PDB file of C-alpha atoms and ligand atoms in Angstrom:
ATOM      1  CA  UNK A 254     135.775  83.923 128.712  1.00 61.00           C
ATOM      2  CA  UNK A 255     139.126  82.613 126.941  1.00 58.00           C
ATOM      3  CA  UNK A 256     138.835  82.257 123.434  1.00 55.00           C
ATOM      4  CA  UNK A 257     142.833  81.631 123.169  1.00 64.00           C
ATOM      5  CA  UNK A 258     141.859  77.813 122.708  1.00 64.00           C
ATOM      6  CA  UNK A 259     143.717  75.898 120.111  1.00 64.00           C
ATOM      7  CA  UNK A 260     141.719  73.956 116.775  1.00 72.00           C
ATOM      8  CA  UNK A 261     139.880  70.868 117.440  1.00 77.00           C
ATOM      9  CA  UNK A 262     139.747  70.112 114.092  1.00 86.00           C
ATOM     10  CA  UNK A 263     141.931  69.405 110.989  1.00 91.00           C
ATOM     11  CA  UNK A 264     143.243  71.975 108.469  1.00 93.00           C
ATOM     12  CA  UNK A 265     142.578  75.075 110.632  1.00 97.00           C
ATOM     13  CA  UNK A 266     144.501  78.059 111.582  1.00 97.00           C
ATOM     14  CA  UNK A 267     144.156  80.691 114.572  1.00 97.00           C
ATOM     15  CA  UNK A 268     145.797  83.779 112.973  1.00 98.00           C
ATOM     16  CA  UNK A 269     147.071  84.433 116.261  1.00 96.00           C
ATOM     17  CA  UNK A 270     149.599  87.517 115.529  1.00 97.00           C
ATOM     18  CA  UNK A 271     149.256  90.211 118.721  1.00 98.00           C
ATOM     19  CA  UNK A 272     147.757  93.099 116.264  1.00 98.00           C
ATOM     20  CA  UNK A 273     145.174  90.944 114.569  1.00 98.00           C
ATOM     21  CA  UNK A 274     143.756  89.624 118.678  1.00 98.00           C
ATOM     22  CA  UNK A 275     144.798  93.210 119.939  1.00 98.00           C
ATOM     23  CA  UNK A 276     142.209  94.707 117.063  1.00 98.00           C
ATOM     24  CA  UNK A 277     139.540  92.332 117.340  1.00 98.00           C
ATOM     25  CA  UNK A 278     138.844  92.357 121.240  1.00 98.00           C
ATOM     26  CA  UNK A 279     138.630  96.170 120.305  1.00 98.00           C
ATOM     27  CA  UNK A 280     135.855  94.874 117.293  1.00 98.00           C
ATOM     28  CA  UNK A 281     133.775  92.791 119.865  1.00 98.00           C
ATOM     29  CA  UNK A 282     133.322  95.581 122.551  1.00 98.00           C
ATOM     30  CA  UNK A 283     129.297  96.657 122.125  1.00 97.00           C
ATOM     31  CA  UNK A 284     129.951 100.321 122.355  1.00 97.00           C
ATOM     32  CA  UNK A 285     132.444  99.992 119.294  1.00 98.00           C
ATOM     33  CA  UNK A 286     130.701 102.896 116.806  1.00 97.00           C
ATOM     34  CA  UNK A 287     129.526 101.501 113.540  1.00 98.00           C
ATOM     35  CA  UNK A 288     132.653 103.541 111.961  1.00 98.00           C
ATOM     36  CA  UNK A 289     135.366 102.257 113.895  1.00 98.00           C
ATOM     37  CA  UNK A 290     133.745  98.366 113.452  1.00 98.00           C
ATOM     38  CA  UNK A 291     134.385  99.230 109.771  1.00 98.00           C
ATOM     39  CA  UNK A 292     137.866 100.386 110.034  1.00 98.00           C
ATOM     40  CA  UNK A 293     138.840  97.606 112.207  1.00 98.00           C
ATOM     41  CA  UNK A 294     137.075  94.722 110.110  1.00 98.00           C
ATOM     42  CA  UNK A 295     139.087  96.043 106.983  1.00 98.00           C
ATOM     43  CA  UNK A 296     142.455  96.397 109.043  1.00 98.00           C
ATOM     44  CA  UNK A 297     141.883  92.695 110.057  1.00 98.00           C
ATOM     45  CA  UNK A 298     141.499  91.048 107.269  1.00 98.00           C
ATOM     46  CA  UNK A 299     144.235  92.937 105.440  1.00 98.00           C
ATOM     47  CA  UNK A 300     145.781  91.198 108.239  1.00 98.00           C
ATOM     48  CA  UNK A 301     144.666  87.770 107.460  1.00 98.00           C
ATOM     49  CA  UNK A 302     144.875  87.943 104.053  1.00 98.00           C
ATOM     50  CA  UNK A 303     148.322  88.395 104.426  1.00 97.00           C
ATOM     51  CA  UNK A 304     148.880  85.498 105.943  1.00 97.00           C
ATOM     52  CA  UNK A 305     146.589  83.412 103.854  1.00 97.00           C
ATOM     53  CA  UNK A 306     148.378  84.381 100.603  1.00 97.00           C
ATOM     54  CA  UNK A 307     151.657  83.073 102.479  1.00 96.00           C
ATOM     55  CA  UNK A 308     152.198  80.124 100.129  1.00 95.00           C
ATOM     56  CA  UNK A 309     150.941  81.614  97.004  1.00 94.00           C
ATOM     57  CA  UNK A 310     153.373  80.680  93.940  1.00 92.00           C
ATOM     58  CA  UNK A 311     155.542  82.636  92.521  1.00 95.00           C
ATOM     59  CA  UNK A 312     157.102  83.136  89.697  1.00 96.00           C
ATOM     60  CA  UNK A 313     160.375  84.559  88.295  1.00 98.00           C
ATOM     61  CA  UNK A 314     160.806  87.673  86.090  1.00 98.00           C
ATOM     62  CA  UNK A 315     163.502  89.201  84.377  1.00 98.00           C
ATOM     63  CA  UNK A 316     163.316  92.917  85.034  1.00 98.00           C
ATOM     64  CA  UNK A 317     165.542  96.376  84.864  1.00 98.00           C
ATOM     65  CA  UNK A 318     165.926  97.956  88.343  1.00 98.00           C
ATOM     66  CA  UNK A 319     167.737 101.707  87.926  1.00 98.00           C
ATOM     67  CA  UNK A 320     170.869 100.112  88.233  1.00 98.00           C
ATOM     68  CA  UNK A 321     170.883  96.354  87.021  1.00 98.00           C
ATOM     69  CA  UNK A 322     169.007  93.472  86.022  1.00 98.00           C
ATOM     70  CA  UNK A 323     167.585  90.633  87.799  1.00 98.00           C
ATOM     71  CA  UNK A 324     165.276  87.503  88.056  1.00 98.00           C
ATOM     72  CA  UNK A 325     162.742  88.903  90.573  1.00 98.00           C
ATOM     73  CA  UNK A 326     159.413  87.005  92.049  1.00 98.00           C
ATOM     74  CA  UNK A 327     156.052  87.463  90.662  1.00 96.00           C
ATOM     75  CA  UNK A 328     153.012  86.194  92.032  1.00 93.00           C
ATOM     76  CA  UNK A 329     152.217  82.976  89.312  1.00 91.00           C
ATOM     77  CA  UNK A 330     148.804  82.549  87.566  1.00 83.00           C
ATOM     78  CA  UNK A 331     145.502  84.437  87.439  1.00 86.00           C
ATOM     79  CA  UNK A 332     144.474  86.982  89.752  1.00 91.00           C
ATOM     80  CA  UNK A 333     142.667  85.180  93.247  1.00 96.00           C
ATOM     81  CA  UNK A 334     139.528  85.516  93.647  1.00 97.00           C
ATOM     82  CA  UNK A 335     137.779  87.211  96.748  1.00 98.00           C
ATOM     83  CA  UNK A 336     134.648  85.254  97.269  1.00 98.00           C
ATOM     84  CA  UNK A 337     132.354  87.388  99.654  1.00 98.00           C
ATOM     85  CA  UNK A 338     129.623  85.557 101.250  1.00 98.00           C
ATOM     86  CA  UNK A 339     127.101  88.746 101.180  1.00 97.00           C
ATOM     87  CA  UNK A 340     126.236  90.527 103.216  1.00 95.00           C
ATOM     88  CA  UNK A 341     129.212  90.595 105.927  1.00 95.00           C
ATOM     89  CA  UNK A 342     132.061  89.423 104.020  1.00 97.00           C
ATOM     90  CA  UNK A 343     131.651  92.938 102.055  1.00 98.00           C
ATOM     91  CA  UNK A 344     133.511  94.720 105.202  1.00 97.00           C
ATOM     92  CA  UNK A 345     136.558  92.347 104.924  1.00 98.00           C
ATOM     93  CA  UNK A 346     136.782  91.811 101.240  1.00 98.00           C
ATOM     94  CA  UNK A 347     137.422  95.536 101.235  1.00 97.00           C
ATOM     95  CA  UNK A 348     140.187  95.462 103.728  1.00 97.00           C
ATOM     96  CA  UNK A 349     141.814  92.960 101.436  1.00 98.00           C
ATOM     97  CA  UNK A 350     141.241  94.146  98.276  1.00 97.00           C
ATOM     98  CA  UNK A 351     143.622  96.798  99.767  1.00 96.00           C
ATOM     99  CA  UNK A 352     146.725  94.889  99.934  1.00 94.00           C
ATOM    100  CA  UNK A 353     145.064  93.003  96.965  1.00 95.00           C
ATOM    101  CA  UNK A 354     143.935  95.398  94.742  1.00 95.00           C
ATOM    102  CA  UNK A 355     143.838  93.155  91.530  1.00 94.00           C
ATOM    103  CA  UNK A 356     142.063  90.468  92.930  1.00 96.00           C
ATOM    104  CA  UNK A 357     139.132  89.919  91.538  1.00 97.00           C
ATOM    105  CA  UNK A 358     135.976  89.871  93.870  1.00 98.00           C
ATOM    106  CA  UNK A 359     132.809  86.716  93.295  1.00 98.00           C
ATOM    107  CA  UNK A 360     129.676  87.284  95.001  1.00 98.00           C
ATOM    108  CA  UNK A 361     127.615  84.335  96.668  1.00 98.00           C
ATOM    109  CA  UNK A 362     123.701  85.550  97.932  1.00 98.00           C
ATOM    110  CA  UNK A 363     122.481  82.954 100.520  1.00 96.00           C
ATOM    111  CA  UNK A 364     119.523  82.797 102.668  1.00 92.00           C
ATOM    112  CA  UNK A 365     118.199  80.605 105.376  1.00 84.00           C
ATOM    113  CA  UNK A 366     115.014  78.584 104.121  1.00 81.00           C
ATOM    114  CA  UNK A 367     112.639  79.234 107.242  1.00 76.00           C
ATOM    115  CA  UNK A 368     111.560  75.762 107.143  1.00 79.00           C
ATOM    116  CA  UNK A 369     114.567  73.550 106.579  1.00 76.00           C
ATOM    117  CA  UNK A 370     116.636  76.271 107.754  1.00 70.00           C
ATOM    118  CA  UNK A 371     119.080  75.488 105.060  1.00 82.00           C
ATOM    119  CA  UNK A 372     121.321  77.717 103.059  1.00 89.00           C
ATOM    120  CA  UNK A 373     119.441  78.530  99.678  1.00 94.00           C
ATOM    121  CA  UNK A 374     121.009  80.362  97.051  1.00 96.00           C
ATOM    122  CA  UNK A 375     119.601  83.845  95.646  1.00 97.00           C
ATOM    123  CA  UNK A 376     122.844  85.141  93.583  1.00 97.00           C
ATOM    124  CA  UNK A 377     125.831  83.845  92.611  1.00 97.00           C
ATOM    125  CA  UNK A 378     128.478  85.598  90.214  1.00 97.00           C
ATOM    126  CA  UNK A 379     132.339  84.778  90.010  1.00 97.00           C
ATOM    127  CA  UNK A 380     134.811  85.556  86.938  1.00 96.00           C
ATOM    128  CA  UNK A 381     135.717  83.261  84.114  1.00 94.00           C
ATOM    129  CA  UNK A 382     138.877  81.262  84.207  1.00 93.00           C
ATOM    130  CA  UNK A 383     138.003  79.749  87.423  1.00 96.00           C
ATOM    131  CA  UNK A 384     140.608  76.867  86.568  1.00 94.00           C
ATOM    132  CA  UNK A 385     143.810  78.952  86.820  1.00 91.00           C
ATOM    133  CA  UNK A 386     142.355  80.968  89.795  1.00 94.00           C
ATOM    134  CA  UNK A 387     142.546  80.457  93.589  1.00 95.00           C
ATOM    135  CA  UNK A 388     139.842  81.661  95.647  1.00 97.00           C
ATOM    136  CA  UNK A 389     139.305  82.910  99.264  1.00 98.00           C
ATOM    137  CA  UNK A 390     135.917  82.485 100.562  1.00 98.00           C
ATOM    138  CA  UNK A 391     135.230  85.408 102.939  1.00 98.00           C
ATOM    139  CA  UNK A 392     132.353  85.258 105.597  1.00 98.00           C
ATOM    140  CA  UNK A 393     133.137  86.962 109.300  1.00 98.00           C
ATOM    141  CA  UNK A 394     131.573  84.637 110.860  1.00 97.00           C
ATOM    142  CA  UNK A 395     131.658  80.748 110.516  1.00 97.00           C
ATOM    143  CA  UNK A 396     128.178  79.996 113.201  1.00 95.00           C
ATOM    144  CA  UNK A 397     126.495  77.014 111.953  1.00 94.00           C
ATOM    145  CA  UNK A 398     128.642  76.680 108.971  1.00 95.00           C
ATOM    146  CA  UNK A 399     125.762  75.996 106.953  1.00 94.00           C
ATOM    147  CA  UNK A 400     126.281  78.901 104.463  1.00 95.00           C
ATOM    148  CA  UNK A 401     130.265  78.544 104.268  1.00 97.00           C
ATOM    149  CA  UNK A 402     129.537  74.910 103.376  1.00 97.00           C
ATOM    150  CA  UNK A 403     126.968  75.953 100.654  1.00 97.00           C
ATOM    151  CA  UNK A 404     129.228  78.860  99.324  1.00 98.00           C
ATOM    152  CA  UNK A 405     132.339  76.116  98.585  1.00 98.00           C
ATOM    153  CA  UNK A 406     129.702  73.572  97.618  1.00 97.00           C
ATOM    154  CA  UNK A 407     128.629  75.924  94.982  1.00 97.00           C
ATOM    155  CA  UNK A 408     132.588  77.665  93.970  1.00 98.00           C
ATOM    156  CA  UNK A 409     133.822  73.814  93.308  1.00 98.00           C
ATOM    157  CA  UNK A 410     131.247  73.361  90.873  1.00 97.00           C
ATOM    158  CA  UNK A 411     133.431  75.825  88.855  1.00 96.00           C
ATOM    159  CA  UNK A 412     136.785  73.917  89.388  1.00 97.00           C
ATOM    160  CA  UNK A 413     139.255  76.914  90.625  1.00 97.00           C
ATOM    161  CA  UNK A 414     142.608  75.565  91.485  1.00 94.00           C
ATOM    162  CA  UNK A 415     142.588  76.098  94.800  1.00 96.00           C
ATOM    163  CA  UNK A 416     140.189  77.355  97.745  1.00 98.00           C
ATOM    164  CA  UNK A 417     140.318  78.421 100.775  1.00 98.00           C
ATOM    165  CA  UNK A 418     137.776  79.779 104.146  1.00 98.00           C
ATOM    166  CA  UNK A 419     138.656  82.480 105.706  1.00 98.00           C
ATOM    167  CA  UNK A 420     136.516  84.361 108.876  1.00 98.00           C
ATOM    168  CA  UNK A 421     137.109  86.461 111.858  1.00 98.00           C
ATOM    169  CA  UNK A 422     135.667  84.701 114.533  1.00 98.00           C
ATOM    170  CA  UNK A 423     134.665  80.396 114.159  1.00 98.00           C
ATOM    171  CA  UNK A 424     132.213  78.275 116.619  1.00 97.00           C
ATOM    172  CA  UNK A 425     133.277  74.660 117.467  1.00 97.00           C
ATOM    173  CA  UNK A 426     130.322  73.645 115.755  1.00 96.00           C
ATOM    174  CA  UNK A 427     130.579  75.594 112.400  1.00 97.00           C
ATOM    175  CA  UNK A 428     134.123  73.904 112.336  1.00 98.00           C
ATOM    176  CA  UNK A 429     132.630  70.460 112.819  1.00 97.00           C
ATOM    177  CA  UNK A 430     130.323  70.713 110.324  1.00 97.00           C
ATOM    178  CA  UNK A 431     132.586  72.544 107.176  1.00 97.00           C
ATOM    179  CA  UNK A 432     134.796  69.889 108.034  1.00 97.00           C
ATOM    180  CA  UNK A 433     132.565  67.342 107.558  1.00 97.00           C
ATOM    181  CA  UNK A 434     131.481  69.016 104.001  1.00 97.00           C
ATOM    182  CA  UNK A 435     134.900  70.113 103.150  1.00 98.00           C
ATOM    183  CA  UNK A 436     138.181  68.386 104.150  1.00 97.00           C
ATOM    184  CA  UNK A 437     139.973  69.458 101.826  1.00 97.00           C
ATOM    185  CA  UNK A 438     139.579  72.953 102.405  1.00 98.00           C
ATOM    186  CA  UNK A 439     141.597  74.796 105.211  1.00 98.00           C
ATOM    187  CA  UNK A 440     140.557  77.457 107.246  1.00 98.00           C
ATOM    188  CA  UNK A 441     142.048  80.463 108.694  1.00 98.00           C
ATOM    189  CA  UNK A 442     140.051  82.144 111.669  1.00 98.00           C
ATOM    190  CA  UNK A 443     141.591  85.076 114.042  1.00 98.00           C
ATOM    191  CA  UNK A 444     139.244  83.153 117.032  1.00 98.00           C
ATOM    192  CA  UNK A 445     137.593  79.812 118.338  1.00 98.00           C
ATOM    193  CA  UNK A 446     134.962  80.929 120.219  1.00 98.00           C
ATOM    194  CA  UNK A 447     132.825  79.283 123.205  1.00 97.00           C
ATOM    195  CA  UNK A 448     129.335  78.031 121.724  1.00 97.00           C
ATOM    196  CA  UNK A 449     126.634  78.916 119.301  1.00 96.00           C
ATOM    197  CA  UNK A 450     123.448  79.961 120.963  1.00 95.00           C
ATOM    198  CA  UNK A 451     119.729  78.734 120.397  1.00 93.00           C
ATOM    199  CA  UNK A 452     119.460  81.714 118.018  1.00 92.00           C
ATOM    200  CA  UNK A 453     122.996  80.355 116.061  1.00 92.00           C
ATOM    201  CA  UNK A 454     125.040  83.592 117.282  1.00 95.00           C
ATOM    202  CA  UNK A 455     128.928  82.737 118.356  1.00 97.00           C
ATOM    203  CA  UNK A 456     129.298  83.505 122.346  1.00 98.00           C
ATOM    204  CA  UNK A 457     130.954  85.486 123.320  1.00 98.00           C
ATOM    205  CA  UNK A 458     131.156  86.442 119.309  1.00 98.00           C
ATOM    206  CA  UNK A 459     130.539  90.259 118.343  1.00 98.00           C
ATOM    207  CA  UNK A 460     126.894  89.950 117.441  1.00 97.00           C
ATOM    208  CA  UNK A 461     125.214  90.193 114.037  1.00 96.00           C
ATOM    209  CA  UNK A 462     128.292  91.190 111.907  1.00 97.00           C
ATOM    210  CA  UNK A 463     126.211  92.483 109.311  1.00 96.00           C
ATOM    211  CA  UNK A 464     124.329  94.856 111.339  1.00 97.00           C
ATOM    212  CA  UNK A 465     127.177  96.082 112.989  1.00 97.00           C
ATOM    213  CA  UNK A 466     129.145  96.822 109.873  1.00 97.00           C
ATOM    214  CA  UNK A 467     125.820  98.474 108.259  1.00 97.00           C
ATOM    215  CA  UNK A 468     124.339 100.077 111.291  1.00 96.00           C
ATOM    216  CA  UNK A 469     121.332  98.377 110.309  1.00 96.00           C
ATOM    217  CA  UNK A 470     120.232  97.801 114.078  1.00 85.00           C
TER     218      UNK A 470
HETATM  219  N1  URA B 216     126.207  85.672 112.144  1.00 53.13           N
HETATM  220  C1  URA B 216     126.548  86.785 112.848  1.00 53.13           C
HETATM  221  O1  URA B 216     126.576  87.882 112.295  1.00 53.13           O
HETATM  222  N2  URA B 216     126.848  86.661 114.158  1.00 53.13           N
HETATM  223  C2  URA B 216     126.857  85.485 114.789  1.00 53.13           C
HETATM  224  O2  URA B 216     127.167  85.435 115.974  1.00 53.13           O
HETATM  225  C3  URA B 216     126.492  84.331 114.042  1.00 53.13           C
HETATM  226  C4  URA B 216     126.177  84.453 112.738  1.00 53.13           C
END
């Protein structure tokens, strides 16, 4: 199944760089070891964090090198936030926290309501300062979109300067419906996938990221 398609929607970007697609057809192979899922999830999104950072501003600083001075570029403003949209967006928020090690890292607790089968809050935590701070939500996988749209629902209500979404693999539908919520806030996927199923897994998708990553299956 090709999963090379291009956005249907506005404000979205297929990280498409060889070593991020290269690493996650590895990720979506069902033998994959719990171990090597990890690895790979955290090597991604150091990957994709990379390129969502890529017009962060900066700012200019006069500093000594051994041998001279100079006006060299700073990152500008507070330290992002890593919003991780619990449980799966632990295994990439550590992956970036590696070639971000000062961000600072919100957590967002959601469930699905059995009856309404909307996105209920249990936990919510992010730092203070929220104004001068730009956050990256962080959820593998954007299904129904349901929770992504509650998660940035919920960060706006604490004004950051910026946000934006980022997951590993994104169905046509979640897209449609963030969208909907959220047009003003872009979002970076390494894949489009084919469909969401009756059960709301992404096919051909990797399964349930969250068991994978915990071996909780
Ligand atoms: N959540 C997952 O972990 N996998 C899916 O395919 C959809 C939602």
């Amino acid at each position: 199944m090709d999963t090379q398609k291009p956005p249907a929607v506005s404000n979205v970007t297929r990280i498409d760089h060889p070593l991020v697609q290269h690493k996650l057809t590895l990720l979506r192979q069902k033998e994959r070891s719990t171990s090597s899922f990890r690895t790979l999830l955290a090597e991604i999104s150091m990957l994709l964090v990379y390129e969502v950072t890529r017009d962060l501003p900066l700012t200019y600083k006069e500093i000594e090198t051994p041998l001279a001075s100079m006006r060299a570029p700073l990152i500008d403003g507070k330290k992002v936030v890593l919003l991780n949209i619990l449980r799966a967006g632990t295994g990439m928020v550590e992956g970036m926290l590696r070639i971000l090690p000062s961000a600072r890292v919100g957590q967002i607790g959601l469930y699905r309501d059995p009856e309404t089968l909307g996105a209920v809050e249990y936990y919510f935590k992010v730092p203070g300062e929220m104004a001068d701070r730009d956050v990256i939500v962080v959820d593998p996988m954007l299904a129904t979109g349901n929770s992504a749209v509650a998660a940035v629902d919920r960060v706006k209500t604490a004004n950051p300067r910026s946000i934006k979404f980022v997951c590993l693999l994104a169905a046509p539908e979640g897209l449609l419906n963030f969208r909907e919520s959220h047009p003003d806030v872009p979002v970076y996927t390494a894949a489009i996938d084919d469909h969401l199923n009756d059960h709301g897994y992404i096919i051909p998708g990797l399964g349930d990221a969250g068991d994978r990553l915990f071996g909780t299956k």
